[in-house]
mmCIF file of C-alpha atoms and ligand atoms in Angstrom:
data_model
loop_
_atom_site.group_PDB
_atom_site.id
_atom_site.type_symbol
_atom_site.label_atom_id
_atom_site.label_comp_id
_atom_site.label_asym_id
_atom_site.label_seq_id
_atom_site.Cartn_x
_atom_site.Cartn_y
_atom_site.Cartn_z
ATOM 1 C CA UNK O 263 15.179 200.937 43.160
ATOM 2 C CA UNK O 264 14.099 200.779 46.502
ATOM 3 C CA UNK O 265 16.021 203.323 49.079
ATOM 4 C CA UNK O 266 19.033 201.778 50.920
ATOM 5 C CA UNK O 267 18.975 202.998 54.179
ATOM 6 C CA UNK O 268 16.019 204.666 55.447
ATOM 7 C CA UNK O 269 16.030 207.379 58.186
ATOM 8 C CA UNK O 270 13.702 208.729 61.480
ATOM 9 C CA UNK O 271 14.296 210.644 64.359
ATOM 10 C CA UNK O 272 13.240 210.370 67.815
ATOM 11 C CA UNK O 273 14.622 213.457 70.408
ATOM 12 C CA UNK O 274 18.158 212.674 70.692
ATOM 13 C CA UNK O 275 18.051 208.881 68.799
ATOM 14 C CA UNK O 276 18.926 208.951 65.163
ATOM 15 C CA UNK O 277 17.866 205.509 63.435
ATOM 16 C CA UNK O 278 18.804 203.870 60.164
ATOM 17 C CA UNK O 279 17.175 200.931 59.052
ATOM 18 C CA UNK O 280 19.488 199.094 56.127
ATOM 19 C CA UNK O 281 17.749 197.245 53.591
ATOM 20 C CA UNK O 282 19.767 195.570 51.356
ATOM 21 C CA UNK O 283 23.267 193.166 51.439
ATOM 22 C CA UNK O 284 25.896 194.572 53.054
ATOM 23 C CA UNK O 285 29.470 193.376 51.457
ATOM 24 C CA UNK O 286 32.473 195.027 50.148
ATOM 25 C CA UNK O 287 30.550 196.522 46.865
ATOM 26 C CA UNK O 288 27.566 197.863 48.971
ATOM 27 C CA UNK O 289 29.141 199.218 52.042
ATOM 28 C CA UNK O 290 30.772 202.464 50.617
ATOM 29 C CA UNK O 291 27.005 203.918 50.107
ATOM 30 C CA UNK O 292 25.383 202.752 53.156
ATOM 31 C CA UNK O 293 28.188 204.541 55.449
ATOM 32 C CA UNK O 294 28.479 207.594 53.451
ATOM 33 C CA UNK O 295 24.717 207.947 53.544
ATOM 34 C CA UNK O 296 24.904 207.424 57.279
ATOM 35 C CA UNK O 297 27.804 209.297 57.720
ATOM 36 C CA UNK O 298 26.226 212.446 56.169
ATOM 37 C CA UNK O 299 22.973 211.994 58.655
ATOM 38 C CA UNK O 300 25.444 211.433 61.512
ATOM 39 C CA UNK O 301 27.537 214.642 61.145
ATOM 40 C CA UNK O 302 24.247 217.030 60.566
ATOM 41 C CA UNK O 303 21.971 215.716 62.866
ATOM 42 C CA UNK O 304 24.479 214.794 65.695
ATOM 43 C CA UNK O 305 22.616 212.676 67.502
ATOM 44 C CA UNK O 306 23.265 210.973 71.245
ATOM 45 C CA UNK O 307 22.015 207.595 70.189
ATOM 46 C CA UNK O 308 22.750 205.818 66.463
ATOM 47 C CA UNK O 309 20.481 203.047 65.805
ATOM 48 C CA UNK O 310 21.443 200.410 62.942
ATOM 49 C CA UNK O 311 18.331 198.044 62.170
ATOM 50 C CA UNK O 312 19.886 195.206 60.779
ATOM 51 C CA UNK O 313 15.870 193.887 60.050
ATOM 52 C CA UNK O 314 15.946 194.262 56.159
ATOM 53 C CA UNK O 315 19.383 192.845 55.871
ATOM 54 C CA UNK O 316 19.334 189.646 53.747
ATOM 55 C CA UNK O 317 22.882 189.250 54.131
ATOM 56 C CA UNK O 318 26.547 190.460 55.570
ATOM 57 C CA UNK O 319 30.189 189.402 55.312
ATOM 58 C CA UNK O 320 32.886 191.299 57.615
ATOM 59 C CA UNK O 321 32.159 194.679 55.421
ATOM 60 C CA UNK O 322 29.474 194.648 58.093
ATOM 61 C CA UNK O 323 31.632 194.217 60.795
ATOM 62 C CA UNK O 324 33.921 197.095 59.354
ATOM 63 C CA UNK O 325 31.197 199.418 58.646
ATOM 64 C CA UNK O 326 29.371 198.621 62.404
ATOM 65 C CA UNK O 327 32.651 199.636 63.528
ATOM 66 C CA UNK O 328 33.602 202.592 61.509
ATOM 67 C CA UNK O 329 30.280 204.022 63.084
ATOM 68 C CA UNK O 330 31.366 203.207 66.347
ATOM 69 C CA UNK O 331 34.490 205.511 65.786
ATOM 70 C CA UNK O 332 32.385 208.636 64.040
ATOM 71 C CA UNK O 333 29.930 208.419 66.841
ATOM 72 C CA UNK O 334 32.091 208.640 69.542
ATOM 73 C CA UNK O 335 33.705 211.935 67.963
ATOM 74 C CA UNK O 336 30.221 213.320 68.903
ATOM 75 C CA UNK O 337 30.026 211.668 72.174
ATOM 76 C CA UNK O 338 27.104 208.637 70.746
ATOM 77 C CA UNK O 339 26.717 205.475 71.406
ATOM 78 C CA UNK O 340 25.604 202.922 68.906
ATOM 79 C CA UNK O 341 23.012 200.277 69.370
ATOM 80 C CA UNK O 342 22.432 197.125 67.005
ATOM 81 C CA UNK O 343 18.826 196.038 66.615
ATOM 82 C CA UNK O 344 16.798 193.513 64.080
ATOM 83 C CA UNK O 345 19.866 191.365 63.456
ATOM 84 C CA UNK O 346 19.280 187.604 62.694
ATOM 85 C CA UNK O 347 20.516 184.488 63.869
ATOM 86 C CA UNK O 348 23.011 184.296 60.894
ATOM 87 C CA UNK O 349 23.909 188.093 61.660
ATOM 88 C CA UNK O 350 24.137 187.706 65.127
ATOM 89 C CA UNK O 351 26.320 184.633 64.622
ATOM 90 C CA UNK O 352 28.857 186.909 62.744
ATOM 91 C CA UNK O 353 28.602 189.927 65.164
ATOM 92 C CA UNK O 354 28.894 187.906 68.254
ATOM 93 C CA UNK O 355 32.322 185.613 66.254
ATOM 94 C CA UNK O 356 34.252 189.219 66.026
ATOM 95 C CA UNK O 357 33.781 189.804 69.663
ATOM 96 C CA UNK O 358 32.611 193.286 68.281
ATOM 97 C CA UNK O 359 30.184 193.651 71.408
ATOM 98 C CA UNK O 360 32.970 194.705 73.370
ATOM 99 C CA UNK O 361 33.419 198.036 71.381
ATOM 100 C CA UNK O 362 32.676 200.314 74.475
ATOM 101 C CA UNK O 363 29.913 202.247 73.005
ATOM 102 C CA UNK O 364 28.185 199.502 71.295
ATOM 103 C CA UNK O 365 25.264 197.518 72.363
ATOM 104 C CA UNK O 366 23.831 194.678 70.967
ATOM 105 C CA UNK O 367 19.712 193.748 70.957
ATOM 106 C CA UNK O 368 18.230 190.660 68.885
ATOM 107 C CA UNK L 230 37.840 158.304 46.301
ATOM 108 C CA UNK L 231 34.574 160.123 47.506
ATOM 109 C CA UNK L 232 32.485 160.049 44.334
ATOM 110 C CA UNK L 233 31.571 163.440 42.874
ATOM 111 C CA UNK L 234 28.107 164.601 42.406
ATOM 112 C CA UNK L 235 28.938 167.782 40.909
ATOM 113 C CA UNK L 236 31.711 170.179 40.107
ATOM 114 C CA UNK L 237 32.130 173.758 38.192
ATOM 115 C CA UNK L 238 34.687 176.182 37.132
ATOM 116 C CA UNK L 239 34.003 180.124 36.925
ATOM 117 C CA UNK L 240 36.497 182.767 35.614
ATOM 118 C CA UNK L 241 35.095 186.349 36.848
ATOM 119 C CA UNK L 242 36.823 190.015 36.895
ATOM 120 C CA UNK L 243 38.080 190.923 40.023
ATOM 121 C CA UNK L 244 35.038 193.827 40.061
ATOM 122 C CA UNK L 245 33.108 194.325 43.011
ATOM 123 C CA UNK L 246 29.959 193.552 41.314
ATOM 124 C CA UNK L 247 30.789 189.833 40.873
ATOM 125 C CA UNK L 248 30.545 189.596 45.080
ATOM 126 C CA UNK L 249 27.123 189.076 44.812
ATOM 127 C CA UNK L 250 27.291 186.966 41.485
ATOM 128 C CA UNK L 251 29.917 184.330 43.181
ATOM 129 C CA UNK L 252 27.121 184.213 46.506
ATOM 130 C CA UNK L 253 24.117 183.383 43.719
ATOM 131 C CA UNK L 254 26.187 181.213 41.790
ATOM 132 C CA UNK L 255 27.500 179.314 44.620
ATOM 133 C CA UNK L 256 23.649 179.150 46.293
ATOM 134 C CA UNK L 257 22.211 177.683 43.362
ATOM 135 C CA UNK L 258 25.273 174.633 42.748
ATOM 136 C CA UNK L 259 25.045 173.654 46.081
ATOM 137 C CA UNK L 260 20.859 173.449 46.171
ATOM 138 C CA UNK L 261 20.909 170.242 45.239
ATOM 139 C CA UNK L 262 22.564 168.838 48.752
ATOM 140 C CA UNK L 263 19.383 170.709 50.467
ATOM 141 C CA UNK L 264 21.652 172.565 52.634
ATOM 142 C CA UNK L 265 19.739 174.333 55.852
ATOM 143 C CA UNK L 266 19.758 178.256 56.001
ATOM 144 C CA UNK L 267 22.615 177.960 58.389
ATOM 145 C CA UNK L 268 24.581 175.890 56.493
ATOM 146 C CA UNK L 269 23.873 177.969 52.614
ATOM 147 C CA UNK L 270 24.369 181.241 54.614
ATOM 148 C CA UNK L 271 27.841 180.220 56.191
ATOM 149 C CA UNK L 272 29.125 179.457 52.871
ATOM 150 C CA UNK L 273 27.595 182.228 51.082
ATOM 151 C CA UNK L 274 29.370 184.559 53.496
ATOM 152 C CA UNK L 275 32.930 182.327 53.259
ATOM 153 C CA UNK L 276 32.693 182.630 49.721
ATOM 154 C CA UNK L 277 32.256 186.136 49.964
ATOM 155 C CA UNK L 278 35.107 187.037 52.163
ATOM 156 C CA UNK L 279 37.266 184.986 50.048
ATOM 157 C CA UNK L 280 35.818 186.785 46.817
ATOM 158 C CA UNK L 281 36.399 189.923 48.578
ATOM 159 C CA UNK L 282 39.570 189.422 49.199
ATOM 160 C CA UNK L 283 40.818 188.843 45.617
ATOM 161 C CA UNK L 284 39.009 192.596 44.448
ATOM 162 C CA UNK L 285 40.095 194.142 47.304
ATOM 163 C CA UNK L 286 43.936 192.944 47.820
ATOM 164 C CA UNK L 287 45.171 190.705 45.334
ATOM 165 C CA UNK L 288 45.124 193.457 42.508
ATOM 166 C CA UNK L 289 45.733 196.232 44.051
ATOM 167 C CA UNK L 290 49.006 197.113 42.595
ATOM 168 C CA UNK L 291 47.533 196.501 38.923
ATOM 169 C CA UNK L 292 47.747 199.490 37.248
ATOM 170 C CA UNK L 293 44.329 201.821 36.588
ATOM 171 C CA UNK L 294 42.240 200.156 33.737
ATOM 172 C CA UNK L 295 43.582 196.576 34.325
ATOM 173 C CA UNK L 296 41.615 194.125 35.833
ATOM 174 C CA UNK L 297 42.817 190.873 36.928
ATOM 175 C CA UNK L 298 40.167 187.919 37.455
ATOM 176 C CA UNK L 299 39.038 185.927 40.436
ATOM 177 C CA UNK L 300 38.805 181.811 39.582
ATOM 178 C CA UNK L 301 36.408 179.788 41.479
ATOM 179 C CA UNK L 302 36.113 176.242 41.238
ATOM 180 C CA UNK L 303 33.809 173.639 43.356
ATOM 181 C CA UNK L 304 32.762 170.597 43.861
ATOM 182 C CA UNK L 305 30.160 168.477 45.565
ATOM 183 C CA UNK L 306 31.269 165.166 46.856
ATOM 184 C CA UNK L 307 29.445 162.005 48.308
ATOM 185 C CA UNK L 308 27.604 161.889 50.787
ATOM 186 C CA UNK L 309 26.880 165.616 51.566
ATOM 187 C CA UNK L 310 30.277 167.393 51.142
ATOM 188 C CA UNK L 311 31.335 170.618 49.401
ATOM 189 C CA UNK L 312 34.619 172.208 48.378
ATOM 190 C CA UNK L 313 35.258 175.501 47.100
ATOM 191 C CA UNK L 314 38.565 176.454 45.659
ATOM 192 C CA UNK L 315 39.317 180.341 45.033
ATOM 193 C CA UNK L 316 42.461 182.015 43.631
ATOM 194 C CA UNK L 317 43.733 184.929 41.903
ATOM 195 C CA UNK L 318 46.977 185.335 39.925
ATOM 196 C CA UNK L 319 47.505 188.778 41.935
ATOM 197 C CA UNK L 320 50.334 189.854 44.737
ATOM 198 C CA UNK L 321 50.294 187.120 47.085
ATOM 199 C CA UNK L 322 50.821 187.216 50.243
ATOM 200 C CA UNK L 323 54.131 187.635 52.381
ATOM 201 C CA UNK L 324 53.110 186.130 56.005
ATOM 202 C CA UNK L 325 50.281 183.740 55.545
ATOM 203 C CA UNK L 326 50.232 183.193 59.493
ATOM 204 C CA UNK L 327 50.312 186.522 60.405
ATOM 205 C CA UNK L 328 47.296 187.400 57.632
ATOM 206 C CA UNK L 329 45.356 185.096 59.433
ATOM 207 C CA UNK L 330 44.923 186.286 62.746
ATOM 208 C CA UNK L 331 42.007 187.891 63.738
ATOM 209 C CA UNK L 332 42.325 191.749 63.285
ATOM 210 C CA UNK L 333 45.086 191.867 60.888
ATOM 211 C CA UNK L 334 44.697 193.578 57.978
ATOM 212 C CA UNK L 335 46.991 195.707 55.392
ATOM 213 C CA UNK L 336 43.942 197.915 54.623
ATOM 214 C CA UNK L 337 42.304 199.893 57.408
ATOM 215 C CA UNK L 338 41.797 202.851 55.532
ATOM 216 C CA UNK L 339 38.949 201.087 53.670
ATOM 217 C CA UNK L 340 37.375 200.221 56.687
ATOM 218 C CA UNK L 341 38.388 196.466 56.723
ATOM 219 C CA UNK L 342 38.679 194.770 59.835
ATOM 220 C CA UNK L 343 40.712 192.184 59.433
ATOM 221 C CA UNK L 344 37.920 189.529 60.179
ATOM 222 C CA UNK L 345 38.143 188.092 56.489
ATOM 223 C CA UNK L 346 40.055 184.313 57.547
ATOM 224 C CA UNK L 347 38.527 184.179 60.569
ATOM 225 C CA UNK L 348 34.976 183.913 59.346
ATOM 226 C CA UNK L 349 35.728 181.686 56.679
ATOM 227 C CA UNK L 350 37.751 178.916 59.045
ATOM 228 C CA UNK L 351 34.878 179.139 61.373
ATOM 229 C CA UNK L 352 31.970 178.949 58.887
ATOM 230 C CA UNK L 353 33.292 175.786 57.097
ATOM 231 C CA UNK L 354 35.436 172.895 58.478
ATOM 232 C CA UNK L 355 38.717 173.416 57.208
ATOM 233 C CA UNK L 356 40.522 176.645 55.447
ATOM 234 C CA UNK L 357 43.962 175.992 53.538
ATOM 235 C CA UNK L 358 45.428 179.011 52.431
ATOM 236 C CA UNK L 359 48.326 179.224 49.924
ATOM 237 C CA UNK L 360 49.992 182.355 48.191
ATOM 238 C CA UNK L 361 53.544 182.912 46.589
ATOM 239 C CA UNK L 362 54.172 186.929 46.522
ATOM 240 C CA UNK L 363 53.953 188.355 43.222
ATOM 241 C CA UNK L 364 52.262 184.592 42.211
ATOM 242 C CA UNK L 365 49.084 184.578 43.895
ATOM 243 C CA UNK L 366 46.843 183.168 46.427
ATOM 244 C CA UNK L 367 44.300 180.085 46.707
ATOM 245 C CA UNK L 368 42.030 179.689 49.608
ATOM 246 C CA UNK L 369 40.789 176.100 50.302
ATOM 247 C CA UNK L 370 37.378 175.567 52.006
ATOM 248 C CA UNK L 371 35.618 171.902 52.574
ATOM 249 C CA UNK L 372 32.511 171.946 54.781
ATOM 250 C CA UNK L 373 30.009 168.746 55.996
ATOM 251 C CA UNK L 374 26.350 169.632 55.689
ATOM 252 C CA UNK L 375 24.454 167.918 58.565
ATOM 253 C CA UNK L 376 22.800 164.525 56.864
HETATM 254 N N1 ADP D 165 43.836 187.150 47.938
HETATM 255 C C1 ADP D 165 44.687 187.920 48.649
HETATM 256 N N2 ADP D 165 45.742 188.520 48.034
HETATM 257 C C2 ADP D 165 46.609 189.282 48.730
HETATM 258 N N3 ADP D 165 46.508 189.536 50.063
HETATM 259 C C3 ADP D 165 45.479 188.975 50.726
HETATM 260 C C4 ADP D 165 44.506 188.147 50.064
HETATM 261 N N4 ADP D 165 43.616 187.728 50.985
HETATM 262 C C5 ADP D 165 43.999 188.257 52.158
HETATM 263 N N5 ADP D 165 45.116 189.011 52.017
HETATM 264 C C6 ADP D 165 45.856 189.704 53.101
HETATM 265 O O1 ADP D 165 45.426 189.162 54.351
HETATM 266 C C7 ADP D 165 44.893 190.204 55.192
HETATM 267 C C8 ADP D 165 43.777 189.661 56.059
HETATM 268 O O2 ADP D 165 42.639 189.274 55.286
HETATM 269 P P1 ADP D 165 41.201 189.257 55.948
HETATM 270 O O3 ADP D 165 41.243 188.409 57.177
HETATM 271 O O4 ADP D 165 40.216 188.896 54.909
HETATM 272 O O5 ADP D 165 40.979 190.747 56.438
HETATM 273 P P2 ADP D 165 40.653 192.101 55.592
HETATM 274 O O6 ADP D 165 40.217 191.701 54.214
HETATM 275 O O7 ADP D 165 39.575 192.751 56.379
HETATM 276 O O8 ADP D 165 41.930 192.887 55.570
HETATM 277 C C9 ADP D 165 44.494 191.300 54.232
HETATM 278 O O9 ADP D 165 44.477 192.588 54.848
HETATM 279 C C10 ADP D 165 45.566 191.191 53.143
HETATM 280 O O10 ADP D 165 46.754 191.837 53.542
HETATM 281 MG MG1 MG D 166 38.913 190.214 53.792
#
């Protein structure tokens, strides 16, 4: 099966690039996976790559910010890349660019 | 009467497998109305939440081992209408108003957001929820794809 989440490092930026759906049944993995990266590496920047996600319900939205609240235990912000028109659609609806150390870019 | 083109019923555990199998399923009965990408992926996703909600809250005073079922049932109607019905026979739910609004959610722990109704009335036209405690609920969506 091809690997969920897939990790690289840049100095202090920490990406993860999801591939797959994200919904109730998938989320668990993806955020413990990220989770685990999050808490050893400590990085000052979390990128999610939304590029090689086919599709998301409001899991997304809870696991987008469930990241936003680990991070900012560590003092990182989180930034949203790669998401589609359909993902950006759901993003923007939930008003979650507000979160203050989120940013959002298509 | 708006004539029917099409119409199914599906029984399916309240697993959280069968998330993804309700989003196929409901992909390939609505094909046939060539809906655009915008259009299949707001119902996939309203189906989903909907879905969702029947694994995640309906059952969740079911003992371990027992598994209650979600029941989907939809139709496609003249000239480019579709209507998707889901229930559950599970706890219901007290303050349908108050479930609604954006945010609210009995489950935070699990990293819900409470963004579950909102998506689904804004992704179709019209959302009709109904739920007796310790019944069940039903959550009715309708949506016009663009002719
Ligand atoms: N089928 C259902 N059975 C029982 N309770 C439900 C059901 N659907 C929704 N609810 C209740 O409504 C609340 C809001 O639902 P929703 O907007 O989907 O947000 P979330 O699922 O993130 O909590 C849920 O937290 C739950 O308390
Ligand atoms: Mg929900």
């Amino acid at each position: 099966m091809q690997d969920d989440v897939i990790f690289s490092r840049a100095a202090g930026t920490l990406s993860a690039k999801i591939q797959c759906e994200i919904d109730h049944h998938t989320s668990r993995r993806i955020r413990e996976r990220i989770d685990e990266r999050l808490i050893s590496e400590r990085p000052s920047i979390l990128v999610l790559d939304f590029s090689g996600v086919t599709f998301m319900d409001s899991s997304g939205l809870g696991l987008i910010l469930g990241r936003c609240e680990r991070a900012d235990v560590i003092g990182a912000s989180v930034r949203l890349t790669g998401l589609s028109d359909t993902l950006y659609k759901l993003v923007h609806l939930c008003g979650i660019e507000r979160v203050k150390n989120l940013s959002v870019r298509c | 009467m708006k004539r029917i083109i099409n119409e199914m019923k599906l029984r399916l555990p309240a697993v959280s497998v069968n998330e993804a199998v309700s989003r196929s399923v409901i992909s390939a009965f609505m094909a046939e109305l060539n809906p655009t990408v915008e259009e299949l992926g707001d119902i996939r996703c309203a189906v989903s939440e909907a879905v969702t909600n029947c694994i995640v809250h309906a059952y969740r005073d079911l003992p371990e081992g027992k598994v209650g079922y979600i029941y989907i049932s939809a139709r496609l109607y003249e000239p480019r209408e579709i209507s998707v019905e889901i229930s559950d026979n599970g706890c219901g739910i007290e303050d349908v108003e108050q479930a609604r609004r954006p945010a609210f959610t009995t489950d935070s722990l699990g990293e819900r957001c409470g963004m579950g109704f909102l998506v689904m009335e804004s992704f179709t036209d019209s959302l009709k929820v109904k739920s007796t405690p310790g019944k069940g609920t039903s959550v009715l969506m309708r949506k016009n794809l663009k002719p």
